[in-house]
Amino acid sequence: MNQINQILIEGNVVRDSQVKETPRGTRVCVFPIASNRFYKDAKGEYQKETIYLDVEAWGENFSTHIARMATKGRGLRVVGRIKQDRWKTNEGKSASKYSLIAEHIDFQPQKAANENENEKSKNDAELAREGIISETVSEAIIDEAGGQAEAVF
């Protein structure tokens, strides 16, 4: 029986996404996000706590769509699962890193900064009307063989 491993996080893209390909030819879009938490400390003063987390969007269609939309500064909400990678350093010490494997991503609306962005937004709106893309990747199908997310448009 699988145990529950699901996370919902809101934040902003820290830098533009990168699309990589595994040795087996599977595409993955990778980008870091920052999520802020504000709270009052014991003195009653507001504090800000920021976490950074790498997000991975797997699959041909899903990664392509996300790569186009995950630009620096863009706000988003990601639903997915946490993955831990472990390895030994050159010095023989154990190291690990956590990543968020995206299964669903909602993007906040983005205001166009220049004319090129306005044209891109118009093209996106046309594609959305035709049902080709959506500002919200609302459905993801998990490929049982590889456990990778594939967007359905």
PDB file of C-alpha atoms in Angstrom:
ATOM      1  CA  MET A   1       0.000   0.000   0.000  1.00  0.00           C
ATOM      2  CA  ASN A   2       1.327   3.442  -0.940  1.00  0.00           C
ATOM      3  CA  GLN A   3       1.442   6.034   1.786  1.00  0.00           C
ATOM      4  CA  ILE A   4       0.393   9.604   1.110  1.00  0.00           C
ATOM      5  CA  ASN A   5       3.116  11.895  -0.210  1.00  0.00           C
ATOM      6  CA  GLN A   6       1.454  15.057  -1.472  1.00  0.00           C
ATOM      7  CA  ILE A   7       2.309  18.720  -1.091  1.00  0.00           C
ATOM      8  CA  LEU A   8       0.631  21.984  -2.063  1.00  0.00           C
ATOM      9  CA  ILE A   9       2.886  25.018  -2.199  1.00  0.00           C
ATOM     10  CA  GLU A  10       2.526  28.577  -3.484  1.00  0.00           C
ATOM     11  CA  GLY A  11       5.434  30.741  -4.451  1.00  0.00           C
ATOM     12  CA  ASN A  12       7.248  32.539  -7.212  1.00  0.00           C
ATOM     13  CA  VAL A  13       9.607  31.217  -9.871  1.00  0.00           C
ATOM     14  CA  VAL A  14      13.157  32.236  -8.906  1.00  0.00           C
ATOM     15  CA  ARG A  15      14.698  31.914 -12.385  1.00  0.00           C
ATOM     16  CA  ASP A  16      13.547  30.878 -15.836  1.00  0.00           C
ATOM     17  CA  SER A  17      12.953  27.168 -16.292  1.00  0.00           C
ATOM     18  CA  GLN A  18      15.290  24.763 -18.059  1.00  0.00           C
ATOM     19  CA  VAL A  19      14.259  21.743 -20.094  1.00  0.00           C
ATOM     20  CA  LYS A  20      16.531  18.727 -19.830  1.00  0.00           C
ATOM     21  CA  GLU A  21      16.417  15.252 -21.297  1.00  0.00           C
ATOM     22  CA  THR A  22      17.288  12.036 -19.466  1.00  0.00           C
ATOM     23  CA  PRO A  23      19.569   9.428 -21.070  1.00  0.00           C
ATOM     24  CA  ARG A  24      16.389   7.484 -21.931  1.00  0.00           C
ATOM     25  CA  GLY A  25      14.970  10.514 -23.776  1.00  0.00           C
ATOM     26  CA  THR A  26      12.378  11.640 -21.237  1.00  0.00           C
ATOM     27  CA  ARG A  27      11.961  15.421 -21.017  1.00  0.00           C
ATOM     28  CA  VAL A  28      11.859  17.254 -17.704  1.00  0.00           C
ATOM     29  CA  CYS A  29      11.385  20.958 -17.002  1.00  0.00           C
ATOM     30  CA  VAL A  30      13.223  22.110 -13.870  1.00  0.00           C
ATOM     31  CA  PHE A  31      12.887  25.443 -12.067  1.00  0.00           C
ATOM     32  CA  PRO A  32      13.319  26.738  -8.505  1.00  0.00           C
ATOM     33  CA  ILE A  33      10.549  28.440  -6.556  1.00  0.00           C
ATOM     34  CA  ALA A  34      10.598  30.564  -3.413  1.00  0.00           C
ATOM     35  CA  SER A  35       7.764  30.457  -0.904  1.00  0.00           C
ATOM     36  CA  ASN A  36       7.450  33.094   1.827  1.00  0.00           C
ATOM     37  CA  ARG A  37       5.932  32.767   5.282  1.00  0.00           C
ATOM     38  CA  PHE A  38       5.287  35.774   7.502  1.00  0.00           C
ATOM     39  CA  TYR A  39       4.823  35.454  11.257  1.00  0.00           C
ATOM     40  CA  LYS A  40       5.172  37.363  14.519  1.00  0.00           C
ATOM     41  CA  ASP A  41       8.075  36.425  16.745  1.00  0.00           C
ATOM     42  CA  ALA A  42       8.067  36.401  20.570  1.00  0.00           C
ATOM     43  CA  LYS A  43       8.686  40.182  20.595  1.00  0.00           C
ATOM     44  CA  GLY A  44       5.623  40.780  18.395  1.00  0.00           C
ATOM     45  CA  GLU A  45       7.723  41.794  15.389  1.00  0.00           C
ATOM     46  CA  TYR A  46       6.936  40.452  11.936  1.00  0.00           C
ATOM     47  CA  GLN A  47       9.465  38.047  10.482  1.00  0.00           C
ATOM     48  CA  LYS A  48       9.828  36.603   7.003  1.00  0.00           C
ATOM     49  CA  GLU A  49      10.899  33.039   6.342  1.00  0.00           C
ATOM     50  CA  THR A  50      11.662  31.924   2.782  1.00  0.00           C
ATOM     51  CA  ILE A  51      12.127  28.379   1.535  1.00  0.00           C
ATOM     52  CA  TYR A  52      13.503  27.429  -1.862  1.00  0.00           C
ATOM     53  CA  LEU A  53      12.537  24.233  -3.624  1.00  0.00           C
ATOM     54  CA  ASP A  54      13.303  22.823  -7.065  1.00  0.00           C
ATOM     55  CA  VAL A  55      10.252  21.784  -9.080  1.00  0.00           C
ATOM     56  CA  GLU A  56      10.360  19.071 -11.768  1.00  0.00           C
ATOM     57  CA  ALA A  57       7.662  18.734 -14.434  1.00  0.00           C
ATOM     58  CA  TRP A  58       8.079  15.432 -16.310  1.00  0.00           C
ATOM     59  CA  GLY A  59       6.852  14.316 -19.729  1.00  0.00           C
ATOM     60  CA  GLU A  60       6.915  15.660 -23.273  1.00  0.00           C
ATOM     61  CA  ASN A  61       3.734  17.771 -23.263  1.00  0.00           C
ATOM     62  CA  PHE A  62       3.731  18.760 -19.594  1.00  0.00           C
ATOM     63  CA  SER A  63       7.381  19.897 -19.554  1.00  0.00           C
ATOM     64  CA  THR A  64       7.025  21.872 -22.801  1.00  0.00           C
ATOM     65  CA  HIS A  65       3.929  23.704 -21.583  1.00  0.00           C
ATOM     66  CA  ILE A  66       5.389  24.435 -18.158  1.00  0.00           C
ATOM     67  CA  ALA A  67       8.743  25.587 -19.580  1.00  0.00           C
ATOM     68  CA  ARG A  68       6.981  28.231 -21.639  1.00  0.00           C
ATOM     69  CA  MET A  69       5.011  29.529 -18.667  1.00  0.00           C
ATOM     70  CA  ALA A  70       7.473  29.188 -15.750  1.00  0.00           C
ATOM     71  CA  THR A  71       9.355  32.456 -16.109  1.00  0.00           C
ATOM     72  CA  LYS A  72      11.246  34.351 -13.428  1.00  0.00           C
ATOM     73  CA  GLY A  73       8.939  36.116 -10.994  1.00  0.00           C
ATOM     74  CA  ARG A  74       5.762  34.320 -12.074  1.00  0.00           C
ATOM     75  CA  GLY A  75       3.491  33.319  -9.218  1.00  0.00           C
ATOM     76  CA  LEU A  76       2.208  29.766  -9.113  1.00  0.00           C
ATOM     77  CA  ARG A  77       0.660  27.019  -7.044  1.00  0.00           C
ATOM     78  CA  VAL A  78       2.079  23.498  -7.372  1.00  0.00           C
ATOM     79  CA  VAL A  79       0.533  20.210  -6.267  1.00  0.00           C
ATOM     80  CA  GLY A  80       2.870  17.251  -6.321  1.00  0.00           C
ATOM     81  CA  ARG A  81       5.003  14.909  -4.307  1.00  0.00           C
ATOM     82  CA  ILE A  82       8.347  15.243  -2.563  1.00  0.00           C
ATOM     83  CA  LYS A  83      11.295  13.244  -3.891  1.00  0.00           C
ATOM     84  CA  GLN A  84      14.606  12.814  -2.084  1.00  0.00           C
ATOM     85  CA  ASP A  85      17.794  12.164  -4.063  1.00  0.00           C
ATOM     86  CA  ARG A  86      20.715  10.674  -2.094  1.00  0.00           C
ATOM     87  CA  TRP A  87      24.337  10.297  -3.101  1.00  0.00           C
ATOM     88  CA  LYS A  88      27.898  10.115  -1.766  1.00  0.00           C
ATOM     89  CA  THR A  89      30.174  13.128  -2.208  1.00  0.00           C
ATOM     90  CA  ASN A  90      33.747  12.835  -3.480  1.00  0.00           C
ATOM     91  CA  GLU A  91      34.799  12.895   0.173  1.00  0.00           C
ATOM     92  CA  GLY A  92      32.553   9.897   0.883  1.00  0.00           C
ATOM     93  CA  LYS A  93      29.976  11.815   2.905  1.00  0.00           C
ATOM     94  CA  SER A  94      26.255  11.253   2.439  1.00  0.00           C
ATOM     95  CA  ALA A  95      24.337  14.100   0.803  1.00  0.00           C
ATOM     96  CA  SER A  96      20.718  14.568  -0.173  1.00  0.00           C
ATOM     97  CA  LYS A  97      18.399  17.000  -1.918  1.00  0.00           C
ATOM     98  CA  TYR A  98      14.612  17.337  -1.952  1.00  0.00           C
ATOM     99  CA  SER A  99      12.627  18.194  -5.085  1.00  0.00           C
ATOM    100  CA  LEU A 100       8.946  18.689  -5.785  1.00  0.00           C
ATOM    101  CA  ILE A 101       7.633  16.470  -8.592  1.00  0.00           C
ATOM    102  CA  ALA A 102       4.764  18.482 -10.079  1.00  0.00           C
ATOM    103  CA  GLU A 103       1.479  16.790 -10.893  1.00  0.00           C
ATOM    104  CA  HIS A 104      -0.617  19.967 -11.236  1.00  0.00           C
ATOM    105  CA  ILE A 105       0.442  23.623 -11.625  1.00  0.00           C
ATOM    106  CA  ASP A 106      -1.726  26.747 -11.546  1.00  0.00           C
ATOM    107  CA  PHE A 107      -0.099  29.946 -12.792  1.00  0.00           C
ATOM    108  CA  GLN A 108      -1.095  33.390 -11.612  1.00  0.00           C
ATOM    109  CA  PRO A 109      -1.998  35.813 -14.395  1.00  0.00           C
ATOM    110  CA  GLN A 110       1.010  37.657 -15.701  1.00  0.00           C
ATOM    111  CA  LYS A 111       0.989  41.216 -16.970  1.00  0.00           C
ATOM    112  CA  ALA A 112       2.868  41.705 -20.223  1.00  0.00           C
ATOM    113  CA  ALA A 113       6.018  43.783 -19.785  1.00  0.00           C
ATOM    114  CA  ASN A 114       6.480  44.677 -23.442  1.00  0.00           C
ATOM    115  CA  GLU A 115       4.987  44.282 -26.885  1.00  0.00           C
ATOM    116  CA  ASN A 116       6.505  40.820 -27.421  1.00  0.00           C
ATOM    117  CA  GLU A 117       4.882  39.628 -24.217  1.00  0.00           C
ATOM    118  CA  ASN A 118       1.564  41.133 -25.356  1.00  0.00           C
ATOM    119  CA  GLU A 119       1.819  39.145 -28.590  1.00  0.00           C
ATOM    120  CA  LYS A 120       2.659  35.971 -26.626  1.00  0.00           C
ATOM    121  CA  SER A 121      -0.363  36.555 -24.379  1.00  0.00           C
ATOM    122  CA  LYS A 122      -2.597  36.983 -27.427  1.00  0.00           C
ATOM    123  CA  ASN A 123      -1.263  33.743 -28.911  1.00  0.00           C
ATOM    124  CA  ASP A 124      -1.809  31.947 -25.595  1.00  0.00           C
ATOM    125  CA  ALA A 125      -5.375  33.277 -25.410  1.00  0.00           C
ATOM    126  CA  GLU A 126      -6.090  32.013 -28.931  1.00  0.00           C
ATOM    127  CA  LEU A 127      -4.657  28.576 -28.125  1.00  0.00           C
ATOM    128  CA  ALA A 128      -6.678  28.451 -24.896  1.00  0.00           C
ATOM    129  CA  ARG A 129      -9.895  29.279 -26.794  1.00  0.00           C
ATOM    130  CA  GLU A 130      -9.123  26.439 -29.179  1.00  0.00           C
ATOM    131  CA  GLY A 131      -8.609  24.112 -26.211  1.00  0.00           C
ATOM    132  CA  ILE A 132      -4.926  23.489 -26.981  1.00  0.00           C
ATOM    133  CA  ILE A 133      -3.466  24.998 -23.818  1.00  0.00           C
ATOM    134  CA  SER A 134      -4.709  26.413 -20.558  1.00  0.00           C
ATOM    135  CA  GLU A 135      -3.304  28.819 -17.975  1.00  0.00           C
ATOM    136  CA  THR A 136      -4.038  26.014 -15.534  1.00  0.00           C
ATOM    137  CA  VAL A 137      -2.658  22.579 -16.129  1.00  0.00           C
ATOM    138  CA  SER A 138      -5.796  21.041 -14.723  1.00  0.00           C
ATOM    139  CA  GLU A 139      -5.248  17.363 -15.322  1.00  0.00           C
ATOM    140  CA  ALA A 140      -2.175  15.187 -15.117  1.00  0.00           C
ATOM    141  CA  ILE A 141      -1.967  11.519 -15.927  1.00  0.00           C
ATOM    142  CA  ILE A 142       0.693   9.481 -14.212  1.00  0.00           C
ATOM    143  CA  ASP A 143       2.508   7.148 -16.532  1.00  0.00           C
ATOM    144  CA  GLU A 144       2.451   3.926 -14.515  1.00  0.00           C
ATOM    145  CA  ALA A 145       5.673   2.640 -16.037  1.00  0.00           C
ATOM    146  CA  GLY A 146       7.839   5.654 -15.298  1.00  0.00           C
ATOM    147  CA  GLY A 147       5.830   7.522 -12.698  1.00  0.00           C
ATOM    148  CA  GLN A 148       6.073  10.686 -14.750  1.00  0.00           C
ATOM    149  CA  ALA A 149       3.380  13.347 -15.137  1.00  0.00           C
ATOM    150  CA  GLU A 150       1.941  14.056 -18.580  1.00  0.00           C
ATOM    151  CA  ALA A 151      -0.403  16.995 -19.087  1.00  0.00           C
ATOM    152  CA  VAL A 152      -3.758  16.559 -20.799  1.00  0.00           C
ATOM    153  CA  PHE A 153      -4.932  19.583 -22.768  1.00  0.00           C
TER     154      PHE A 153
END
